[in-house]
CSV table of C-alpha atoms in Angstrom, one decimal:
chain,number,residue,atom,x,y,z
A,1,UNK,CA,26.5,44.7,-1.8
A,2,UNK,CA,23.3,45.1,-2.3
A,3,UNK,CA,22.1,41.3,-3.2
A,4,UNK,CA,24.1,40.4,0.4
A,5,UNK,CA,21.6,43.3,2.3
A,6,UNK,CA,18.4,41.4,0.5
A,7,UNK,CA,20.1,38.3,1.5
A,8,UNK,CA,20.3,39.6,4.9
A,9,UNK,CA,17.2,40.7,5.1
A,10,UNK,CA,15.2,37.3,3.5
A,11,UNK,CA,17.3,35.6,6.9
A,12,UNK,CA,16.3,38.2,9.1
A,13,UNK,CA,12.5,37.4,8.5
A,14,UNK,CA,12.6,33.4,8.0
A,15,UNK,CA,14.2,33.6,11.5
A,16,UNK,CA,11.6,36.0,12.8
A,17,UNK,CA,8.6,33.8,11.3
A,18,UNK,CA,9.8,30.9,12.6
A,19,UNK,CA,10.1,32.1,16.0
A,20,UNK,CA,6.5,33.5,16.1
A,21,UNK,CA,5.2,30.7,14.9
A,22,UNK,CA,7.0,28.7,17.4
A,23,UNK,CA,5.9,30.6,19.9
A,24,UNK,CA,2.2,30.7,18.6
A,25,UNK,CA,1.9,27.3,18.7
A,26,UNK,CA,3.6,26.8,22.1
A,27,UNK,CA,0.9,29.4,23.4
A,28,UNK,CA,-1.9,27.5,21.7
A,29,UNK,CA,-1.1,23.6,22.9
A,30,UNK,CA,-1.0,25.3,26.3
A,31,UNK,CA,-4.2,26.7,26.3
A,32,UNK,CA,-6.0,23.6,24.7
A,33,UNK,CA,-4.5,21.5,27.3
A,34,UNK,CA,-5.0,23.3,30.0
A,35,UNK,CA,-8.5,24.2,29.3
A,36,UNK,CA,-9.0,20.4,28.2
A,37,UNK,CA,-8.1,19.5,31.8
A,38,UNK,CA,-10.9,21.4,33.3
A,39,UNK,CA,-13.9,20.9,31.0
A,40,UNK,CA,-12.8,16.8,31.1
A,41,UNK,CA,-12.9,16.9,35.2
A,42,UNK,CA,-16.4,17.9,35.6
A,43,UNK,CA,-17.7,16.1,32.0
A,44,UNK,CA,-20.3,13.5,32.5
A,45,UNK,CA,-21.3,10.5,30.2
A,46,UNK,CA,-24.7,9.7,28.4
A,47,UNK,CA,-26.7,7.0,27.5
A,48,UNK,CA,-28.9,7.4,24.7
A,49,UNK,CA,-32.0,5.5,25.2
A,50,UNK,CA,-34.5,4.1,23.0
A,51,UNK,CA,-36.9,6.7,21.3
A,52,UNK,CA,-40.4,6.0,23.4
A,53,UNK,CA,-43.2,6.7,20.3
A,54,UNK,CA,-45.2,7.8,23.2
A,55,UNK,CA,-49.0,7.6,21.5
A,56,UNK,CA,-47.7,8.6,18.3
A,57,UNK,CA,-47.8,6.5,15.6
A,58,UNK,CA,-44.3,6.9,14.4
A,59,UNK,CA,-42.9,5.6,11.4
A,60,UNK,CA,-40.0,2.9,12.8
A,61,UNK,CA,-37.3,4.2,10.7
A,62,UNK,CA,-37.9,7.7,12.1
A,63,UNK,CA,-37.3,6.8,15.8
A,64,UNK,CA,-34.2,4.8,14.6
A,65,UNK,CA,-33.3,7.8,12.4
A,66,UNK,CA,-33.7,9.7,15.6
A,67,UNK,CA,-31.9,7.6,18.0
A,68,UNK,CA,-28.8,7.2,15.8
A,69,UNK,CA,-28.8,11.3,15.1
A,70,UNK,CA,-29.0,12.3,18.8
A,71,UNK,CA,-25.8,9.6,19.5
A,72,UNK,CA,-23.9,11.4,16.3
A,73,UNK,CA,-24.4,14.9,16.9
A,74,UNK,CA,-24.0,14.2,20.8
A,75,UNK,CA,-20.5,13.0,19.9
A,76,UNK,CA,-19.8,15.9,18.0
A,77,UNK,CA,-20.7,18.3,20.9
A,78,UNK,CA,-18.1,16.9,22.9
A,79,UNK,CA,-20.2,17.8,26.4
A,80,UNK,CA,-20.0,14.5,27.4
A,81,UNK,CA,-17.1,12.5,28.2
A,82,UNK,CA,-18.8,9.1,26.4
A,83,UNK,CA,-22.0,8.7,24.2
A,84,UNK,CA,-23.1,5.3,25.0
A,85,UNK,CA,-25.9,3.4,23.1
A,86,UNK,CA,-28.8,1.7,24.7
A,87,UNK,CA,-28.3,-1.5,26.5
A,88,UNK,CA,-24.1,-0.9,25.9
A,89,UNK,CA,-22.6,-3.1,28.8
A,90,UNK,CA,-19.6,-0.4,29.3
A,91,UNK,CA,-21.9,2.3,30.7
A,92,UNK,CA,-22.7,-0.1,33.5
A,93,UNK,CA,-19.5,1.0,35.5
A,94,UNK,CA,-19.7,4.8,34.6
A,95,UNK,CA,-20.4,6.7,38.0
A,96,UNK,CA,-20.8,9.8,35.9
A,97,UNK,CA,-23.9,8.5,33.9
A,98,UNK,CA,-26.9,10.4,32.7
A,99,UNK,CA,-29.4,8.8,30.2
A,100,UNK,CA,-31.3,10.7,27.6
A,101,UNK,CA,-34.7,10.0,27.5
A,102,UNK,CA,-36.5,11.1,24.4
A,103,UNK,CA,-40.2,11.1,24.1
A,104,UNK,CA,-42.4,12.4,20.6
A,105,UNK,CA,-45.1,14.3,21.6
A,106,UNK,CA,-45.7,15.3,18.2
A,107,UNK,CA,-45.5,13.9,14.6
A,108,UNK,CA,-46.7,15.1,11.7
A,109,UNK,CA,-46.0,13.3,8.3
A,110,UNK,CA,-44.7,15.5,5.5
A,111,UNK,CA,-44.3,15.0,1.6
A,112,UNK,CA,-41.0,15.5,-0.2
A,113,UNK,CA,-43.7,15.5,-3.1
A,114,UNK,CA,-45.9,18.5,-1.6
A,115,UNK,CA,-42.9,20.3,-0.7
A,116,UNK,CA,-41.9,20.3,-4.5
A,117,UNK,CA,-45.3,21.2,-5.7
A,118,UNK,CA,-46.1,23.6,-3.1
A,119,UNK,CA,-43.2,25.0,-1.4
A,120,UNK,CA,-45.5,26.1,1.3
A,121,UNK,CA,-47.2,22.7,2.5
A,122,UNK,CA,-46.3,19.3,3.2
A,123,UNK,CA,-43.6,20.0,5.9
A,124,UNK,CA,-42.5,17.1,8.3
A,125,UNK,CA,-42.5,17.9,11.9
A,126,UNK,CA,-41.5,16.2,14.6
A,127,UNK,CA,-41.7,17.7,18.8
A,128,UNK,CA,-39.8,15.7,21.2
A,129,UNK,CA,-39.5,15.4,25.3
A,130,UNK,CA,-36.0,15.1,26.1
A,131,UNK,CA,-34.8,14.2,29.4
A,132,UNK,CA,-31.7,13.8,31.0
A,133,UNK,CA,-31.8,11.4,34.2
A,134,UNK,CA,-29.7,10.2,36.6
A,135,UNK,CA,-30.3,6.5,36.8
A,136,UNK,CA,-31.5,6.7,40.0
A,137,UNK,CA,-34.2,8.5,38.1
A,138,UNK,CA,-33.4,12.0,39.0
A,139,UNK,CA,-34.2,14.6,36.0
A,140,UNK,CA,-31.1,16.7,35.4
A,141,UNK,CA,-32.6,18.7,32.4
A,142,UNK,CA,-36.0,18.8,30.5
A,143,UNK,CA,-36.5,20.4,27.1
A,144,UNK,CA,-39.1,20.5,24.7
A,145,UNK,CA,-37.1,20.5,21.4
A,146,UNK,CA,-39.0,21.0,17.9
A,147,UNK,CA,-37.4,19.3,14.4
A,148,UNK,CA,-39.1,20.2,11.0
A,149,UNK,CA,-38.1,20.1,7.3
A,150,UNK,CA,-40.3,22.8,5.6
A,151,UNK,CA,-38.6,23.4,2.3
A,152,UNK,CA,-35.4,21.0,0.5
A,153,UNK,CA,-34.2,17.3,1.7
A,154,UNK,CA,-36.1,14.1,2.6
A,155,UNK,CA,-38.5,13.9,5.6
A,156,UNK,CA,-36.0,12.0,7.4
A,157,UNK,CA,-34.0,15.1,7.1
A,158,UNK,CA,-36.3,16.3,9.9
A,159,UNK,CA,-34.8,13.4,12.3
A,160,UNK,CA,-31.3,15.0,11.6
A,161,UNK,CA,-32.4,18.4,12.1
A,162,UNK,CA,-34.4,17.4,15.4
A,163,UNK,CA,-31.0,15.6,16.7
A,164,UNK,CA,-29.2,19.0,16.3
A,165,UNK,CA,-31.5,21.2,18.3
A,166,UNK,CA,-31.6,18.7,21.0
A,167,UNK,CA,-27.7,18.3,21.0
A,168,UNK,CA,-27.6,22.2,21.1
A,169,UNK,CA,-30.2,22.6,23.8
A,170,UNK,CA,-28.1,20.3,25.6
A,171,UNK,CA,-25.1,21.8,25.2
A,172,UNK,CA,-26.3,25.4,26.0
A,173,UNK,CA,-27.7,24.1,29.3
A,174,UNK,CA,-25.8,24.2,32.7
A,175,UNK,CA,-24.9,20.8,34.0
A,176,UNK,CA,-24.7,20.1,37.8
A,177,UNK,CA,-21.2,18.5,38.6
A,178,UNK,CA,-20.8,14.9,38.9
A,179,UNK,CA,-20.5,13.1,42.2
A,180,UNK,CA,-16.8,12.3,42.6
A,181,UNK,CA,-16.3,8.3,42.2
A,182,UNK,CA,-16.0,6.1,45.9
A,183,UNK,CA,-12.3,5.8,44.9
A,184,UNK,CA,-11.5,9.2,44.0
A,185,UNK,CA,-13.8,10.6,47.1
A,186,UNK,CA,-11.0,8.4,49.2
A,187,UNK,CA,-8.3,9.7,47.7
B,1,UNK,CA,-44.5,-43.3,-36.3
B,2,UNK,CA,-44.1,-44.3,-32.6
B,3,UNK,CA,-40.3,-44.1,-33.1
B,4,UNK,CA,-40.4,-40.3,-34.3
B,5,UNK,CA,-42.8,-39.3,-31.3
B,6,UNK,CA,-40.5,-41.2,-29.1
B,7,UNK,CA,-37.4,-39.6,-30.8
B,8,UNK,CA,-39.1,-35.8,-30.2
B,9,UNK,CA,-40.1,-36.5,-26.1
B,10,UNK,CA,-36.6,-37.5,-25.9
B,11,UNK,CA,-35.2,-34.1,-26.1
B,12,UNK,CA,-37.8,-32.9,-24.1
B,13,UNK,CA,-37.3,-35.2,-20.7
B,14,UNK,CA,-33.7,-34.2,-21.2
B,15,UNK,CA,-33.9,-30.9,-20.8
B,16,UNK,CA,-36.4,-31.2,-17.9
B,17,UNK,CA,-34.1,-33.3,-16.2
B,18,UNK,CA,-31.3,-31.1,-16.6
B,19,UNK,CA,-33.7,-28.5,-15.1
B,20,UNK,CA,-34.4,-30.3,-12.2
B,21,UNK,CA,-30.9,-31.2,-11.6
B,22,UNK,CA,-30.0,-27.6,-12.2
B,23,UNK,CA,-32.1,-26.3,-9.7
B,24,UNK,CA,-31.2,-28.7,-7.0
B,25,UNK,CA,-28.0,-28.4,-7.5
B,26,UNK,CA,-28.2,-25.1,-6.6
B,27,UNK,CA,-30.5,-25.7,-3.8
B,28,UNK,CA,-28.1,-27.8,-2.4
B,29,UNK,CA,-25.0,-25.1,-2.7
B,30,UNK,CA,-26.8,-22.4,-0.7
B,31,UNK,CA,-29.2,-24.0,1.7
B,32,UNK,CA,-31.1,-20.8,3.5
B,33,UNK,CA,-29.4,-17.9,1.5
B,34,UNK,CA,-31.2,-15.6,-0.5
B,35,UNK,CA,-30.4,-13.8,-3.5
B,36,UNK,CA,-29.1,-10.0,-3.2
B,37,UNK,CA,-31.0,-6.9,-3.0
B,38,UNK,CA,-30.0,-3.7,-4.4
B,39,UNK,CA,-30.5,-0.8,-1.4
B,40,UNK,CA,-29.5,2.0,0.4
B,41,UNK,CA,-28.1,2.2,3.5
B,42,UNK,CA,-29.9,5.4,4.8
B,43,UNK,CA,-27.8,5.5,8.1
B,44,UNK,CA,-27.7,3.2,11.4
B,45,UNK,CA,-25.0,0.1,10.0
B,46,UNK,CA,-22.1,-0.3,11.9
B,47,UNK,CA,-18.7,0.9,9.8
B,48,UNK,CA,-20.7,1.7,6.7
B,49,UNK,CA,-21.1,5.1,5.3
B,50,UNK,CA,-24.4,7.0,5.5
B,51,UNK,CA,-26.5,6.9,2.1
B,52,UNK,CA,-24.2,3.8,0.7
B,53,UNK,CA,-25.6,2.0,-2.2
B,54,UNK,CA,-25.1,-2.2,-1.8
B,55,UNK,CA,-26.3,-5.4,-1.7
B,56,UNK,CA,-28.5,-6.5,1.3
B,57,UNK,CA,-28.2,-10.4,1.6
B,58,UNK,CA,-29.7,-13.0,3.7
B,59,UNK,CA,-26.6,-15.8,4.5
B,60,UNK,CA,-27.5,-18.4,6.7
B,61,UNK,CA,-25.9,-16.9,10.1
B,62,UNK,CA,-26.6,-13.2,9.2
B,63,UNK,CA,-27.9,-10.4,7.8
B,64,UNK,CA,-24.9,-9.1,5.3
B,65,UNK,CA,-24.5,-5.3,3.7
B,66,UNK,CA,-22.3,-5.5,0.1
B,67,UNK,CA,-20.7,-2.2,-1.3
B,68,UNK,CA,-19.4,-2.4,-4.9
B,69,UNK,CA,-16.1,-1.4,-3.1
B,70,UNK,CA,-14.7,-2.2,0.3
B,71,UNK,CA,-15.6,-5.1,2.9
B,72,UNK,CA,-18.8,-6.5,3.5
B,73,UNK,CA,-20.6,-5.8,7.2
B,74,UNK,CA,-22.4,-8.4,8.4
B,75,UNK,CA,-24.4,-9.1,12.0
B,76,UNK,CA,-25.8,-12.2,13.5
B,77,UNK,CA,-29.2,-13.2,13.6
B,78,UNK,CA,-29.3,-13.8,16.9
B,79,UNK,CA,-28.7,-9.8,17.7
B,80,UNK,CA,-31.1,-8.7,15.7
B,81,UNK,CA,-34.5,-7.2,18.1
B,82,UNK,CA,-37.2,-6.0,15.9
B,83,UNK,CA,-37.4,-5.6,12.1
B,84,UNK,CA,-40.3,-3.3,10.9
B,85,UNK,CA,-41.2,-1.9,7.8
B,86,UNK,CA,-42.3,1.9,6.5
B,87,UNK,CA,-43.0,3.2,3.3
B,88,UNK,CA,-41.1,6.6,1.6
B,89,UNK,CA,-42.2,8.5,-1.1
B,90,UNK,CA,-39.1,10.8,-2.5
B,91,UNK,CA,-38.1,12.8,-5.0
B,92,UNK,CA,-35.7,11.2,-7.8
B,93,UNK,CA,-32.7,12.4,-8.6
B,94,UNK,CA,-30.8,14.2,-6.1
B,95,UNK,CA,-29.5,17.5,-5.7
B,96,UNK,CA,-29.1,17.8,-9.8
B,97,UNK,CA,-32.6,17.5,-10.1
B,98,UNK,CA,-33.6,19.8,-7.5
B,99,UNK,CA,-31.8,23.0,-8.9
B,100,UNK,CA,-32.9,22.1,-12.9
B,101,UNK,CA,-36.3,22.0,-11.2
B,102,UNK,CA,-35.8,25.3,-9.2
B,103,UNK,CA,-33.9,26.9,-12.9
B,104,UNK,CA,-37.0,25.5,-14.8
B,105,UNK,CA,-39.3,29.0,-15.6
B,106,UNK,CA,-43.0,29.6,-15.2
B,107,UNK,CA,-43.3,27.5,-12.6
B,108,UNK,CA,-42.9,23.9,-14.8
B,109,UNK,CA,-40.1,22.9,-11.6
B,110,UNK,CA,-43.7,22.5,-9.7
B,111,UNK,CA,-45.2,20.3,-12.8
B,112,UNK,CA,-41.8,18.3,-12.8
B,113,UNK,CA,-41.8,17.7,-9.1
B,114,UNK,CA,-45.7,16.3,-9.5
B,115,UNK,CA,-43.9,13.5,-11.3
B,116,UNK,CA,-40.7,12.9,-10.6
B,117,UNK,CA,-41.2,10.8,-7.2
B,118,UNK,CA,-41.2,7.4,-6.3
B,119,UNK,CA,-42.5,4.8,-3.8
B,120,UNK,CA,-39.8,3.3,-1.8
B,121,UNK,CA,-40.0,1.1,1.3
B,122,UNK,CA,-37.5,1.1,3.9
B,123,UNK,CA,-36.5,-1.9,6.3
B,124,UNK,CA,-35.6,-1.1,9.8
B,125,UNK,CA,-33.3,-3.5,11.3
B,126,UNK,CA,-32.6,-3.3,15.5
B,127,UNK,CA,-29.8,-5.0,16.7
B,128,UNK,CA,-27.3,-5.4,19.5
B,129,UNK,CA,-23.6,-5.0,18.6
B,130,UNK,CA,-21.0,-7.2,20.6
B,131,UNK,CA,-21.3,-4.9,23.5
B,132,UNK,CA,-25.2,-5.0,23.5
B,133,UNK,CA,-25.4,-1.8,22.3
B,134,UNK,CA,-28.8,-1.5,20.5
B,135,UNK,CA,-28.5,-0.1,16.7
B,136,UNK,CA,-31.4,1.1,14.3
B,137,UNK,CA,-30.3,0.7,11.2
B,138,UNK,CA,-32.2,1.2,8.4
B,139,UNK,CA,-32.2,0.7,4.5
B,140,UNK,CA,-34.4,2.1,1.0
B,141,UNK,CA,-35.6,-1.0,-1.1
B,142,UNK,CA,-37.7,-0.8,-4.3
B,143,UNK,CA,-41.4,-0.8,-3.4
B,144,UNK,CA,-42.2,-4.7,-1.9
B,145,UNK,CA,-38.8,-6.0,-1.5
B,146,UNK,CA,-38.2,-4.8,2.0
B,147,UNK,CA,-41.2,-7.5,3.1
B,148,UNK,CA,-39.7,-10.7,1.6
B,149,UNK,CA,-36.4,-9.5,3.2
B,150,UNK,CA,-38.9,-9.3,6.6
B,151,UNK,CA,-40.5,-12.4,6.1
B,152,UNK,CA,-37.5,-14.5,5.5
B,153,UNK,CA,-35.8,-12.3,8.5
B,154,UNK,CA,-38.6,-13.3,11.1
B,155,UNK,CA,-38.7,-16.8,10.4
B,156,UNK,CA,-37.9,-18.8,13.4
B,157,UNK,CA,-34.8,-20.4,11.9
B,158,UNK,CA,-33.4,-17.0,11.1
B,159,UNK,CA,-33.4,-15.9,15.0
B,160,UNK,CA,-31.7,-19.2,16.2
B,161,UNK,CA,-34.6,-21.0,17.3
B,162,UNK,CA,-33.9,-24.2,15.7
B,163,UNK,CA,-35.8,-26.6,18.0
């Protein structure tokens, strides 16, 4: 009698799990697609251009270090409804286009080796412009974003870090809307 | 007397000629290509991993990135923009070495660090991809390899200018 009650019981639960789990995940899949839907309809798309050295002398493989950074972690915001590269023939057709502009302002050329040795000296730092135009030319948003590595990791760690805070500046910052396409402005 | 002097040149031609032959030979089965270079892909190669060791080669359309395991990547000469060179000085061996020389007491992680760091140059490669796209990638090479890879990169054969 009693093995049939636990018996009971065990079905009793599964059932009940299964149903709030059902349920959870129904809930959930609504509320990533429906908030999807809105966040997509007013997402723009970005170019990333060229990093401009501006007067510094900067190390080549910084600025590529830099440029390839800002396109990952970009991506990985997921702001922007494409991250285009420089030059890339499919932004062309994108009504909803802004470019990133980045400018270095400041560079200052660390030492792994003094960082080791030191711990208080040798730190790479890097102090960037970064614009987001229109291509008509129109600036969007201007920030002043700072990238350093003061203590562990290689200096082109500071490229990586500098990437971040401009991705995150970015992505903290309101965005006016994009102009509706010609064809969907007819519709 | 002049027999036994003739007898030891002999030898001695031989094996230069077989040299020469040698050499040609394998002039003549890789016209242009250079020999493999031992790097790291630091990040910027399209489909290929960030920090990848590999072999960089020179082939005769192309710049081509090796890992031990996994397909080759490869782009065109003709893409390729600007290639520029920079020197790195870094700390050897890794994340390991870092915490033994953090763990190390009376401050002898400081005396390691003084020593444990090596010159490396890196090789900055720009190129378009097939949709024009421009990539930076760039590469660590052992101190004064990453200018022969340059030099033979720049030449005007190497960025299709074969008038």
């Amino acid at each position: 009698m009693n093995k049939c009650r636990k018996t009971f019981t065990v079905a009793i639960l599964a059932v009940l799990s299964t149903v709030q789990s059902g349920l959870s995940a129904q809930s959930f899949d609504a509320k990533s697609s429906s908030s999807g839907d809105i966040w997509i309809a007013g997402r723009w798309s970005v170019e990333v251009d060229k990093v401009d050295p501006g007067t510094v002398s900067l190390d080549p493989a910084f600025a590529a270090a830099i440029y390839e950074n800002l396109l990952d972690e970009l991506a990985k915001t997921k702001r922007f409804k494409q991250v285009f590269r420089s030059g890339d023939r499919g932004a062309g057709g994108a009504h909803d286009l802004l470019i990133l502009k980045t400018t270095v302002q400041h560079y200052t050329p660390g030492s792994e080796t003094r960082r080791a040795v030191t711990t208080v000296s040798g730190a790479t730092k890097l102090n960037v412009r970064s614009e987001l135009c229109t291509p008509q030319g129109k600036v969007v948003l201007e920030r002043v974003v700072n990238g350093n590595v003061r203590f562990f990791g290689g200096n082109l760690r500071a490229t990586h870090n500098l990437a971040r805070n401009v991705a995150d500046a970015i992505q903290h910052s309101p965005l006016p809307q994009p102009e509706p396409a010609l064809s969907e402005s007819l519709h | 007397m002049q027999r036994s002097a003739r007898l030891l040149v002999r030898p001695g031609r031989i094996c230069m000629l077989s040299v020469v032959w040698y050499s040609a030979s394998m002039f003549a089965q890789s016209p242009g290509a250079t020999g493999p270079a031992h790097v790291t892909h630091i990040l910027g190669f399209e489909d290929i991993p960030n920090n990848a060791g590999g072999e960089l080669s020179i082939q005769e359309d192309g710049l081509e990135f090796r890992r031990s395991q996994g397909p080759a990547a490869r782009i065109s000469t003709r893409s390729i923009q600007n290639v520029s060179l920079g020197s790195l000085d870094k700390q050897v061996g890794g994340v390991p070495m870092a915490l033994g020389r953090a763990a190390t007491p009376f401050g002898g992680g400081r005396v390691i660090g003084l020593f444990s760091h090596k010159k490396y140059d890196t090789l900055t490669v720009e190129y378009a991809d097939t949709n024009g796209g421009l990539h930076g990638a760039v590469f660590q090479l052992d101190k004064g390899q990453a200018e022969l890879i340059r030099n033979k990169l720049t030449k005007p054969v190497a960025f299709g200018d074969q008038k």
